[in-house]
Coordinates of C-alpha atoms in Angstrom, one line a residue:
X1 CA 168.4 127.6 121.1
X2 CA 165.5 125.7 122.6
X3 CA 163.9 128.9 123.4
X4 CA 164.2 130.3 119.9
X5 CA 162.6 126.9 118.6
X6 CA 159.7 127.4 120.8
X7 CA 159.2 130.9 119.7
X8 CA 159.4 129.8 116.1
X9 CA 156.8 127.0 116.6
X10 CA 154.6 129.7 118.3
X11 CA 155.0 132.0 115.3
X12 CA 154.2 129.3 112.9
X13 CA 150.9 128.3 114.8
X14 CA 149.7 131.8 114.9
X15 CA 150.2 132.0 111.0
X16 CA 147.9 129.1 110.6
X17 CA 144.3 130.1 109.9
X18 CA 141.9 129.7 112.8
X19 CA 139.6 127.4 110.6
X20 CA 142.4 125.2 109.8
X21 CA 143.6 124.8 113.3
X22 CA 139.9 124.0 114.3
X23 CA 139.4 121.4 111.8
X24 CA 142.7 119.8 112.5
X25 CA 141.5 119.5 116.3
X26 CA 138.2 118.1 115.0
X27 CA 140.0 115.4 112.9
X28 CA 142.2 114.8 115.9
X29 CA 139.1 114.5 118.2
X30 CA 137.5 112.1 115.7
X31 CA 140.2 109.8 115.5
X32 CA 140.8 109.6 119.2
X33 CA 137.1 108.9 119.8
X34 CA 137.0 106.3 117.0
X35 CA 139.6 104.3 119.0
X36 CA 137.5 103.9 122.0
X37 CA 133.9 103.7 120.4
X38 CA 134.1 100.0 120.4
X39 CA 135.9 99.3 123.7
X40 CA 133.7 97.4 126.2
X41 CA 132.0 99.0 129.3
X42 CA 132.9 96.3 131.7
X43 CA 136.7 96.4 131.3
X44 CA 136.9 99.6 133.3
X45 CA 140.4 99.9 134.7
X46 CA 142.0 99.2 131.6
X47 CA 140.7 101.8 129.4
X48 CA 140.8 104.8 132.0
X49 CA 143.7 106.3 130.2
X50 CA 141.9 106.2 126.8
X51 CA 139.0 108.1 128.2
X52 CA 141.1 110.8 129.8
X53 CA 143.0 111.3 126.6
X54 CA 139.9 111.6 124.2
X55 CA 138.3 113.8 126.8
X56 CA 141.2 116.1 126.8
X57 CA 141.1 116.5 123.1
X58 CA 137.3 117.3 123.1
X59 CA 138.0 119.8 125.9
X60 CA 140.6 121.4 123.8
X61 CA 138.3 121.6 120.9
X62 CA 135.3 122.8 122.8
X63 CA 137.4 125.6 124.4
X64 CA 138.8 126.6 121.0
X65 CA 135.4 127.0 119.4
X66 CA 134.2 129.0 122.1
X67 CA 137.3 131.4 122.1
X68 CA 137.2 131.8 118.2
X69 CA 133.4 131.4 117.5
X70 CA 133.0 134.6 115.5
X71 CA 136.0 133.7 113.1
X72 CA 134.9 130.2 112.7
X73 CA 131.2 131.2 111.9
X74 CA 132.7 133.5 109.3
X75 CA 134.6 130.7 107.9
X76 CA 131.6 128.7 107.5
X77 CA 131.2 126.9 110.7
X78 CA 127.5 125.7 111.1
X79 CA 125.5 125.6 114.4
X80 CA 124.9 121.8 114.0
X81 CA 128.6 121.3 113.9
X82 CA 128.9 122.9 117.3
X83 CA 126.0 120.9 118.3
X84 CA 127.6 117.7 117.2
X85 CA 130.8 118.4 119.3
X86 CA 128.5 119.0 122.5
X87 CA 126.7 115.9 121.6
X88 CA 130.0 113.8 121.3
X89 CA 131.1 115.1 124.7
X90 CA 127.7 114.1 126.2
X91 CA 128.2 110.7 124.7
X92 CA 131.6 110.5 126.2
X93 CA 130.3 111.3 129.6
X94 CA 127.6 108.8 129.5
X95 CA 129.9 106.0 128.4
X96 CA 132.1 106.8 131.4
X97 CA 129.0 106.6 133.5
X98 CA 128.2 103.2 132.1
X99 CA 131.8 102.1 133.0
X100 CA 132.0 103.6 136.4
X101 CA 128.4 104.1 137.6
X102 CA 129.6 107.7 139.0
X103 CA 126.5 109.8 138.9
X104 CA 128.6 113.0 138.3
X105 CA 129.2 111.8 134.7
X106 CA 125.6 111.1 134.1
X107 CA 124.7 114.6 135.3
X108 CA 127.4 116.2 133.0
X109 CA 126.0 114.3 130.1
X110 CA 122.6 115.8 130.9
X111 CA 124.1 119.4 131.0
X112 CA 125.5 119.1 127.5
X113 CA 122.3 117.4 126.1
X114 CA 120.1 120.0 127.8
X115 CA 122.3 122.9 126.3
X116 CA 121.9 121.3 122.8
X117 CA 118.2 121.2 123.3
X118 CA 117.8 124.7 124.5
X119 CA 120.0 126.4 121.8
X120 CA 118.4 124.4 119.1
X121 CA 121.8 123.6 117.5
X122 CA 120.2 121.1 115.1
X123 CA 117.2 123.1 114.2
X124 CA 118.6 125.4 111.5
X125 CA 117.9 123.6 108.1
X126 CA 116.5 120.6 109.7
X127 CA 113.7 120.5 107.1
X128 CA 116.0 120.6 104.2
X129 CA 118.5 118.0 105.1
X130 CA 117.7 114.3 106.0
X131 CA 121.2 113.9 107.5
X132 CA 120.5 116.8 109.7
X133 CA 117.0 115.5 110.8
X134 CA 118.5 112.0 111.6
X135 CA 121.2 113.8 113.9
X136 CA 118.3 115.6 115.6
X137 CA 116.4 112.3 116.1
X138 CA 119.5 110.6 117.3
X139 CA 120.4 113.3 119.6
X140 CA 116.7 113.1 121.2
X141 CA 117.0 109.3 121.6
X142 CA 120.3 109.8 123.5
X143 CA 119.1 112.4 125.7
X144 CA 116.0 110.3 126.4
X145 CA 118.2 107.5 127.7
X146 CA 120.0 109.8 129.9
X147 CA 116.9 111.4 131.2
X148 CA 115.3 108.0 131.9
X149 CA 118.4 106.9 134.0
X150 CA 118.4 110.0 135.8
X151 CA 114.7 109.6 136.5
X152 CA 113.9 113.1 135.1
X153 CA 110.4 112.1 134.0
X154 CA 109.2 115.7 133.1
X155 CA 112.0 115.8 130.6
X156 CA 111.4 112.5 129.4
X157 CA 107.9 113.3 128.6
X158 CA 109.0 116.5 126.9
X159 CA 111.5 114.7 124.7
X160 CA 109.0 112.1 123.8
X161 CA 106.4 114.8 122.4
X162 CA 109.4 116.3 120.7
X163 CA 110.4 113.1 119.0
X164 CA 106.9 112.3 118.0
X165 CA 106.3 115.7 116.4
X166 CA 109.7 115.5 114.7
X167 CA 109.2 112.0 113.3
X168 CA 105.9 113.0 111.7
X169 CA 107.3 116.3 110.3
X170 CA 110.0 114.2 108.7
X171 CA 107.6 111.8 107.1
X172 CA 105.8 114.7 105.6
X173 CA 108.8 116.5 104.5
X174 CA 110.8 113.8 103.1
X175 CA 108.4 111.5 101.6
X176 CA 110.9 109.7 99.6
X177 CA 112.6 108.8 102.8
X178 CA 111.5 105.8 105.2
X179 CA 111.2 107.0 108.7
X180 CA 109.3 103.9 109.7
X181 CA 112.2 102.7 112.0
X182 CA 111.8 105.9 114.2
X183 CA 108.1 105.5 114.4
X184 CA 109.1 102.1 116.0
X185 CA 111.5 103.9 118.4
X186 CA 108.7 106.2 119.5
X187 CA 106.5 103.2 120.0
X188 CA 109.0 101.5 122.0
X189 CA 109.7 104.5 124.6
X190 CA 105.8 105.1 124.7
X191 CA 105.3 101.4 125.7
X192 CA 108.2 101.8 128.3
X193 CA 106.7 104.7 130.0
X194 CA 103.0 103.1 130.0
X195 CA 104.6 100.3 132.0
X196 CA 106.8 102.3 134.3
X197 CA 104.1 104.5 135.5
X198 CA 103.9 107.1 138.3
X199 CA 102.6 104.7 140.5
X200 CA 105.8 102.5 140.0
X201 CA 107.8 105.5 140.9
X202 CA 105.8 106.8 144.0
X203 CA 108.9 106.0 146.0
X204 CA 112.5 106.4 144.4
X205 CA 114.0 102.9 143.4
X206 CA 117.4 104.1 144.4
X207 CA 118.6 103.8 147.9
X208 CA 117.3 106.9 149.6
X209 CA 118.7 107.9 152.9
X210 CA 115.5 109.7 153.6
X211 CA 113.5 106.4 153.4
X212 CA 116.3 103.7 153.9
X213 CA 118.4 103.1 157.0
X214 CA 121.9 104.7 156.6
X215 CA 124.6 102.1 156.3
X216 CA 126.1 103.2 159.5
X217 CA 123.1 102.2 161.7
X218 CA 122.6 98.7 160.1
X219 CA 122.7 96.1 162.8
X220 CA 125.9 94.2 163.1
X221 CA 126.3 90.4 163.0
X222 CA 127.9 88.5 165.4
X223 CA 131.7 87.9 164.4
X224 CA 131.6 84.0 164.6
X225 CA 128.8 84.0 162.1
X226 CA 130.0 86.8 159.7
X227 CA 133.5 85.7 159.3
X228 CA 133.9 88.7 156.9
X229 CA 131.8 91.7 155.9
X230 CA 131.4 91.9 152.1
X231 CA 130.5 94.8 149.9
X232 CA 128.8 95.0 146.7
X233 CA 131.1 96.1 144.1
X234 CA 129.9 95.0 140.8
X235 CA 126.7 93.9 139.2
X236 CA 125.8 92.1 135.9
X237 CA 122.3 92.8 134.8
X238 CA 120.9 90.8 132.0
X239 CA 117.2 90.3 130.9
X240 CA 115.8 89.0 127.6
X241 CA 112.1 87.7 127.1
X242 CA 109.8 87.5 124.2
X243 CA 108.1 90.9 123.4
X244 CA 109.3 92.2 126.9
X245 CA 109.1 95.8 127.5
X246 CA 112.3 97.8 126.8
X247 CA 113.9 101.0 125.3
X248 CA 117.1 100.6 123.2
X249 CA 118.9 97.7 125.1
X250 CA 117.5 98.6 128.5
X251 CA 114.7 96.3 129.5
X252 CA 112.2 97.2 132.1
X253 CA 113.6 94.6 134.5
X254 CA 117.3 95.7 134.0
X255 CA 116.4 99.4 134.4
X256 CA 114.6 98.8 137.7
X257 CA 117.5 96.8 139.0
X258 CA 120.0 99.5 137.6
X259 CA 118.0 102.1 139.5
X260 CA 117.9 100.1 142.7
X261 CA 121.7 99.7 142.8
X262 CA 122.4 103.3 143.1
X263 CA 122.2 106.0 145.8
X264 CA 119.4 108.7 145.6
X265 CA 120.8 112.1 145.5
X266 CA 120.9 113.7 148.8
X267 CA 119.9 117.0 147.5
X268 CA 118.4 118.6 144.5
X269 CA 120.0 117.9 141.1
X270 CA 118.8 121.1 139.5
X271 CA 119.5 124.1 141.5
X272 CA 121.1 126.8 139.4
X273 CA 124.1 128.4 140.6
X274 CA 124.3 131.4 138.0
X275 CA 126.3 132.0 135.1
X276 CA 129.6 130.6 136.3
X277 CA 131.3 128.1 133.9
X278 CA 132.7 125.0 135.4
X279 CA 135.6 122.9 134.2
X280 CA 135.4 120.2 131.6
X281 CA 133.7 122.2 128.9
X282 CA 130.9 124.1 130.8
X283 CA 128.3 125.6 128.4
X284 CA 127.8 129.1 130.0
X285 CA 125.0 130.6 131.9
X286 CA 122.8 127.3 131.7
X287 CA 125.5 125.4 133.5
X288 CA 124.2 124.1 136.7
X289 CA 126.4 122.8 139.7
X290 CA 125.5 119.2 140.7
X291 CA 128.6 118.0 142.6
X292 CA 127.3 119.1 145.9
X293 CA 123.9 117.4 145.3
X294 CA 124.8 114.0 143.5
X295 CA 125.5 112.1 146.9
X296 CA 126.4 112.2 150.4
X297 CA 130.1 112.2 150.3
X298 CA 130.4 109.8 153.3
X299 CA 128.6 107.2 151.1
X300 CA 130.5 104.6 149.3
X301 CA 130.3 104.9 145.5
X302 CA 127.5 103.2 143.5
X303 CA 128.2 99.6 142.6
X304 CA 129.5 99.4 139.1
X305 CA 127.1 97.7 136.7
X306 CA 127.3 96.0 133.3
X307 CA 124.1 95.8 131.5
X308 CA 123.9 92.9 128.8
X309 CA 121.2 92.6 126.3
X310 CA 120.8 89.3 124.7
X311 CA 124.4 88.2 125.6
X312 CA 125.9 85.2 123.9
X313 CA 127.4 82.6 126.3
X314 CA 131.0 83.7 125.2
X315 CA 130.3 87.3 125.7
X316 CA 128.6 86.8 129.2
X317 CA 131.4 84.6 130.3
X318 CA 134.0 87.3 128.9
X319 CA 132.2 90.0 131.1
X320 CA 131.9 87.7 134.1
X321 CA 135.6 86.8 134.0
X322 CA 136.7 90.3 133.5
X323 CA 134.7 91.7 136.5
X324 CA 135.9 88.9 138.7
X325 CA 139.4 89.5 137.9
X326 CA 138.9 93.0 138.8
X327 CA 136.7 92.5 142.0
X328 CA 138.5 93.8 145.2
X329 CA 139.1 91.3 148.1
X330 CA 136.0 92.6 150.1
X331 CA 133.9 92.7 147.0
X332 CA 130.8 90.6 146.0
X333 CA 129.4 90.3 142.6
X334 CA 125.7 90.5 141.9
X335 CA 124.4 88.5 138.9
X336 CA 120.8 89.2 138.0
X337 CA 119.7 87.0 135.1
X338 CA 116.1 87.1 133.7
X339 CA 115.0 84.9 131.0
X340 CA 112.9 82.2 129.7
X341 CA 113.8 78.6 130.2
X342 CA 111.6 77.3 127.4
X343 CA 112.8 75.2 124.5
X344 CA 111.4 73.8 121.4
X345 CA 110.0 77.2 119.8
X346 CA 112.3 78.3 117.1
X347 CA 112.0 81.9 116.2
X348 CA 113.0 83.0 112.7
X349 CA 115.1 86.0 112.6
X350 CA 113.3 86.9 109.3
X351 CA 109.9 87.1 111.2
X352 CA 110.7 90.5 112.7
X353 CA 111.0 92.2 109.4
X354 CA 113.2 94.7 107.9
X355 CA 111.8 97.6 110.1
X356 CA 112.6 95.9 113.4
X357 CA 116.1 95.5 112.0
X358 CA 116.5 98.9 111.0
X359 CA 115.3 99.9 114.4
X360 CA 117.6 97.6 116.3
X361 CA 120.4 99.1 114.3
X362 CA 119.5 102.6 115.2
X363 CA 119.0 102.0 118.8
X364 CA 122.1 100.1 119.3
X365 CA 124.0 102.9 117.6
X366 CA 122.5 105.5 120.0
X367 CA 122.8 103.3 122.9
X368 CA 126.5 102.7 122.3
X369 CA 126.9 106.3 121.9
X370 CA 129.4 105.7 119.0
X371 CA 130.7 108.4 116.7
X372 CA 129.8 106.8 113.3
X373 CA 128.1 109.1 110.8
X374 CA 124.5 109.6 111.8
X375 CA 123.3 108.2 108.6
X376 CA 125.2 104.8 109.1
X377 CA 124.3 101.9 111.2
X378 CA 126.9 99.9 113.0
X379 CA 125.0 96.7 113.7
X380 CA 123.3 94.3 111.6
X381 CA 121.1 91.6 113.3
X382 CA 117.4 91.3 113.6
X383 CA 115.5 91.0 116.7
X384 CA 112.9 88.2 117.4
X385 CA 111.6 90.2 120.4
X386 CA 108.3 90.9 118.4
X387 CA 108.0 87.7 116.6
X388 CA 105.0 85.4 117.2
X389 CA 105.4 82.9 119.9
X390 CA 102.8 80.3 120.5
X391 CA 103.8 79.7 124.2
X392 CA 103.9 83.4 125.0
X393 CA 100.5 83.2 126.8
X394 CA 99.2 80.5 129.2
X395 CA 95.9 80.5 131.0
X396 CA 97.5 79.6 134.3
X397 CA 100.3 82.0 134.3
X398 CA 103.7 82.1 133.0
X399 CA 104.5 78.6 133.9
X400 CA 106.6 75.7 132.5
X401 CA 106.4 72.2 133.9
X402 CA 109.5 70.4 132.3
X403 CA 113.0 71.0 133.1
X404 CA 114.8 73.1 130.7
X405 CA 118.3 73.4 132.4
X406 CA 119.3 76.7 131.1
X407 CA 118.2 80.3 130.4
X408 CA 117.6 81.5 126.8
X409 CA 119.1 84.9 126.0
X410 CA 118.4 84.9 122.1
X411 CA 117.2 83.0 119.1
X412 CA 116.1 79.4 119.9
X413 CA 117.3 76.4 117.8
X414 CA 121.0 77.3 117.4
X415 CA 122.3 75.2 119.9
X416 CA 123.8 76.6 123.4
X417 CA 125.3 79.8 122.0
X418 CA 122.5 81.9 123.5
X419 CA 122.1 79.6 126.6
X420 CA 123.3 80.2 130.1
X421 CA 123.5 77.0 132.3
X422 CA 124.0 76.7 136.0
X423 CA 127.5 75.2 135.3
X424 CA 128.5 78.2 133.4
X425 CA 128.6 80.1 136.8
X426 CA 130.3 77.6 138.9
X427 CA 133.9 78.2 137.9
X428 CA 133.4 81.7 139.1
X429 CA 132.4 80.9 142.4
X430 CA 135.9 81.2 143.5
X431 CA 134.7 84.8 144.3
X432 CA 131.7 85.7 146.3
X433 CA 128.5 85.7 144.2
X434 CA 125.1 87.0 145.0
X435 CA 122.9 85.4 142.3
X436 CA 119.3 86.5 141.5
X437 CA 117.5 84.4 138.8
X438 CA 114.2 85.4 137.4
X439 CA 112.9 82.5 135.2
X440 CA 110.5 79.6 134.7
X441 CA 113.7 77.5 135.0
X442 CA 115.0 79.2 138.2
X443 CA 114.9 76.0 140.0
X444 CA 117.8 74.3 138.0
X445 CA 120.0 76.9 139.4
X446 CA 119.9 75.3 142.7
X447 CA 122.6 73.0 141.4
X448 CA 125.1 75.8 142.1
X449 CA 124.7 75.2 145.8
X450 CA 127.1 72.7 147.0
X451 CA 129.2 72.8 143.8
X452 CA 131.0 76.0 144.4
X453 CA 134.8 76.2 143.9
X454 CA 135.8 78.2 146.8
X455 CA 133.1 80.7 148.0
X456 CA 129.5 79.5 148.6
X457 CA 127.1 81.5 146.4
X458 CA 123.9 83.3 147.7
X459 CA 121.0 82.6 145.6
X460 CA 117.6 84.1 145.2
X461 CA 115.3 82.3 142.8
X462 CA 111.9 83.3 141.2
X463 CA 108.8 81.2 141.3
X464 CA 108.8 78.9 138.2
X465 CA 105.3 80.2 137.5
X466 CA 104.3 83.8 137.3
X467 CA 101.3 84.8 138.7
X468 CA 99.0 86.6 136.2
X469 CA 98.0 90.1 137.2
X470 CA 94.8 91.9 136.1
X471 CA 93.1 90.7 132.9
X472 CA 96.3 89.5 130.9
X473 CA 97.7 86.2 131.0
X474 CA 101.2 87.2 131.8
X475 CA 102.4 90.3 133.7
X476 CA 105.7 90.6 131.7
X477 CA 104.1 92.0 128.6
X478 CA 102.5 94.9 130.5
X479 CA 104.6 95.4 133.7
X480 CA 107.6 93.2 133.7
X481 CA 108.3 90.6 136.2
X482 CA 106.4 90.6 139.3
X483 CA 109.3 89.0 141.3
X484 CA 111.7 91.8 140.2
X485 CA 109.0 94.3 141.2
X486 CA 108.8 92.9 144.6
X487 CA 112.7 93.3 144.9
X488 CA 112.8 96.8 143.5
X489 CA 109.2 98.2 144.6
X490 CA 107.8 95.8 147.0
X491 CA 104.7 97.7 148.1
X492 CA 103.8 98.3 144.5
X493 CA 104.3 94.7 143.8
X494 CA 101.8 93.9 146.7
X495 CA 99.2 96.2 145.3
X496 CA 99.4 94.8 141.8
X497 CA 99.0 91.3 143.3
X498 CA 95.8 92.5 144.9
X499 CA 94.7 94.2 141.6
X500 CA 95.2 97.7 142.9
X501 CA 96.4 100.3 140.6
X502 CA 97.7 103.8 141.2
X503 CA 94.2 105.6 140.8
X504 CA 92.9 103.3 143.4
X505 CA 95.3 104.4 146.2
X506 CA 94.9 107.4 148.4
X507 CA 98.3 108.9 149.3
X508 CA 97.7 108.8 153.0
X509 CA 96.8 105.1 152.9
X510 CA 99.9 104.4 150.7
X511 CA 102.2 106.4 153.0
X512 CA 100.7 104.4 156.0
X513 CA 101.3 101.0 154.1
X514 CA 104.8 102.2 153.3
X515 CA 105.7 103.0 156.9
X516 CA 104.2 99.6 158.1
X517 CA 106.4 97.7 155.5
X518 CA 109.6 99.8 156.1
X519 CA 109.3 98.9 160.0
X520 CA 108.6 95.3 159.2
X521 CA 111.6 95.0 156.9
X522 CA 113.8 96.5 159.5
X523 CA 112.5 94.1 162.1
X524 CA 113.4 91.2 159.8
X525 CA 116.9 92.6 159.3
X526 CA 117.3 92.8 163.0
X527 CA 115.9 89.3 163.2
X528 CA 118.5 88.0 160.9
X529 CA 121.4 89.8 162.5
X530 CA 120.6 88.4 165.9
X531 CA 119.8 85.0 164.8
X532 CA 122.0 82.0 166.1
X533 CA 121.6 79.9 163.0
X534 CA 122.1 82.5 160.3
X535 CA 124.1 81.0 157.6
X536 CA 127.5 82.8 157.1
X537 CA 126.6 83.3 153.3
X538 CA 123.9 85.7 154.5
X539 CA 125.8 87.1 157.3
X540 CA 128.7 88.2 155.4
X541 CA 126.4 90.4 153.0
X542 CA 123.9 91.6 155.7
X543 CA 125.9 94.7 156.2
X544 CA 125.7 95.9 152.5
X545 CA 122.8 98.1 152.2
X546 CA 121.9 97.1 148.7
X547 CA 122.0 93.4 149.3
X548 CA 120.4 93.6 152.5
X549 CA 117.4 95.2 151.0
X550 CA 117.1 92.7 148.3
X551 CA 117.3 89.9 150.9
X552 CA 114.6 91.6 153.1
X553 CA 112.3 92.2 150.2
X554 CA 112.8 88.6 148.9
X555 CA 111.6 87.5 152.5
X556 CA 108.6 89.9 152.2
X557 CA 107.7 88.5 148.6
X558 CA 108.0 84.7 149.9
X559 CA 105.7 85.6 152.8
X560 CA 103.1 87.2 150.5
X561 CA 103.0 84.7 147.9
X562 CA 102.8 81.9 150.6
X563 CA 99.8 83.4 152.2
X564 CA 98.1 84.6 149.1
X565 CA 94.8 82.6 148.6
X566 CA 95.5 82.0 145.0
X567 CA 98.9 80.8 145.4
X568 CA 98.5 79.2 148.9
X569 CA 100.3 75.7 149.0
X570 CA 101.3 75.9 145.4
X571 CA 105.0 75.7 145.5
X572 CA 105.5 76.6 141.8
X573 CA 104.3 80.1 142.7
X574 CA 106.7 80.6 145.8
X575 CA 110.3 82.0 145.4
X576 CA 113.1 80.1 147.0
X577 CA 116.7 80.9 148.2
X578 CA 120.0 79.0 148.9
X579 CA 121.3 78.6 151.5
X580 CA 118.1 78.4 153.7
X581 CA 117.3 81.3 156.0
X582 CA 116.2 80.9 159.7
X583 CA 112.8 79.6 160.4
X584 CA 112.3 82.8 162.4
X585 CA 111.6 84.6 159.0
X586 CA 109.7 81.9 157.4
X587 CA 106.3 82.5 156.0
X588 CA 104.3 80.6 158.6
X589 CA 105.7 82.2 161.6
X590 CA 103.2 84.7 163.6
X591 CA 105.5 87.5 163.1
X592 CA 105.6 87.1 159.3
X593 CA 101.9 86.5 158.9
X594 CA 101.2 89.6 161.1
X595 CA 103.1 91.7 158.6
X596 CA 100.9 90.7 155.7
X597 CA 97.8 90.9 157.7
X598 CA 98.6 94.5 158.8
X599 CA 99.2 95.4 155.2
X600 CA 96.1 93.7 153.8
X601 CA 94.1 95.3 156.4
X602 CA 95.3 98.7 155.3
X603 CA 94.0 97.9 151.7
X604 CA 91.1 96.1 152.9
X605 CA 92.2 92.9 151.4
X606 CA 92.6 90.4 154.2
X607 CA 90.1 88.1 152.6
X608 CA 92.5 87.5 150.0
X609 CA 95.0 85.7 152.2
X610 CA 94.8 82.7 154.3
X611 CA 96.3 83.0 157.6
X612 CA 96.9 80.4 160.4
X613 CA 93.8 80.2 162.7
X614 CA 94.4 82.3 165.7
X615 CA 96.6 85.0 164.0
X616 CA 95.5 88.5 164.9
X617 CA 96.6 92.1 164.7
X618 CA 96.7 92.5 168.4
X619 CA 97.7 96.0 169.3
X620 CA 98.7 96.9 165.7
X621 CA 95.3 97.0 164.2
X622 CA 92.2 97.7 166.2
X623 CA 90.1 99.4 163.6
X624 CA 88.3 97.1 161.1
X625 CA 88.7 98.6 157.8
X626 CA 87.1 95.7 156.0
X627 CA 84.1 96.7 153.6

């Protein structure tokens, strides 16, 4: 009887037209996807089953259209409809990457987006239909984001050029439609790439086993000092400043931190393996096998990261609480907060204009990778990021002299809804925290130290004044935070401080300097590991490769700014850390000054630093390169 029922069902299914079965699957997939479109990235464990259910449906849908392509085309299926399915699968992969930080999901998203691009799914009828034109624009913007995070710069520039041309073409073709918001999207990515130049990416920001020490060879800290070895499991990254460089909701500073908290692929991403189709909806001959090249299988997974743009206090606390709840027993949470501590300058939401508002809506839509109709926006707020700010420039650098007590992550003048105070973090010090504050109000976060509720927090605090770089009054509007650059690309930060750009540096000179700095950082790491008075807070994170690298680069930043002539003896330009580090790595030691002297010698810039009398290079530099 049961077998007869199965046969009857099978027979009924075969009698249903292919097109009807296809659109039933499309409808089912849309409904499944709509249920997860608003799920937060930070509640990872809770929503795993949702992801696999919707992915299963889209896999069935993709396979069905592949097997029945001819019949579906005859029934009226358009190429852009195929492209939309592929785009949503890519969105699904990117969303799962954002939840898990697993690089394989990011590469899968790239595969689908690249296939859409090469097969030109949205091209047919593009100039006759504004809805189709917007789908293509959104596709390019989403693909841009994936390529940016993957650091596929050649493809990024190719997509930017296509986006520019398509926007110009749409403006000419659809003169009755306003494409101003897309023009602003183009301006935003161009500005981002202008700031994040090839010079800033000479060395990958990710942790590279070719350039950085393997975790297995990091020096051990004596057991009595390091009561436990913690591993970085999660990170919250948030940055918001007036007029800061960003693309979508990824600011330049959070982008660099995001990159810095991942493993660099051990092989090549893009070696073709021929025409074999992989699982999970392969797209045919252009399919590339990334799995063997994503990362060394012996390495731990990437730390999971939550990127928050302009979070309200309640949203920030909700994310923080959820991540702390999911943090494993041996885990430590990194919190990176970069924002102004100024008060008293109210920014009117209306000042940014309707064009900016529309841009924010479009950007938030493609950034969140929702499946709303491409002609519909899901967000309705205006951004003050481009509003006039009378305090944006100061002749002495980005410095504030009064105590604000908090960080501002949005509009001023609406109470504490967009303010994050040191006291907001204290309840979560029941778990190990590694806190990096980049702000003119960073000093107030010293209040956390000593007020913890269970675990002492590690704090890296930026200078309260940012030293101006080049001819601009503030570095942020052109290149981002100098402190963040020191933590993510320290040699580039050193060069920028000296006024050296990429065009001024010969690669042999740069590589020599890179070798010197790498050796010096490792020496500092060994000094800390063997120190008798290293605070347990630092000792327990020193075996984690990512946190160790931040700490050593912080030491370098502190030494450089302490010895730099224009910031010498000016405490407001010097970063601080809590708890204190051993005196053996302080800026005034002979070893620390020698590191800076060596590097300054390479770039013929020793006169820009003030060294203690009697400090010399000894055997490290017997050739005078001063001009």
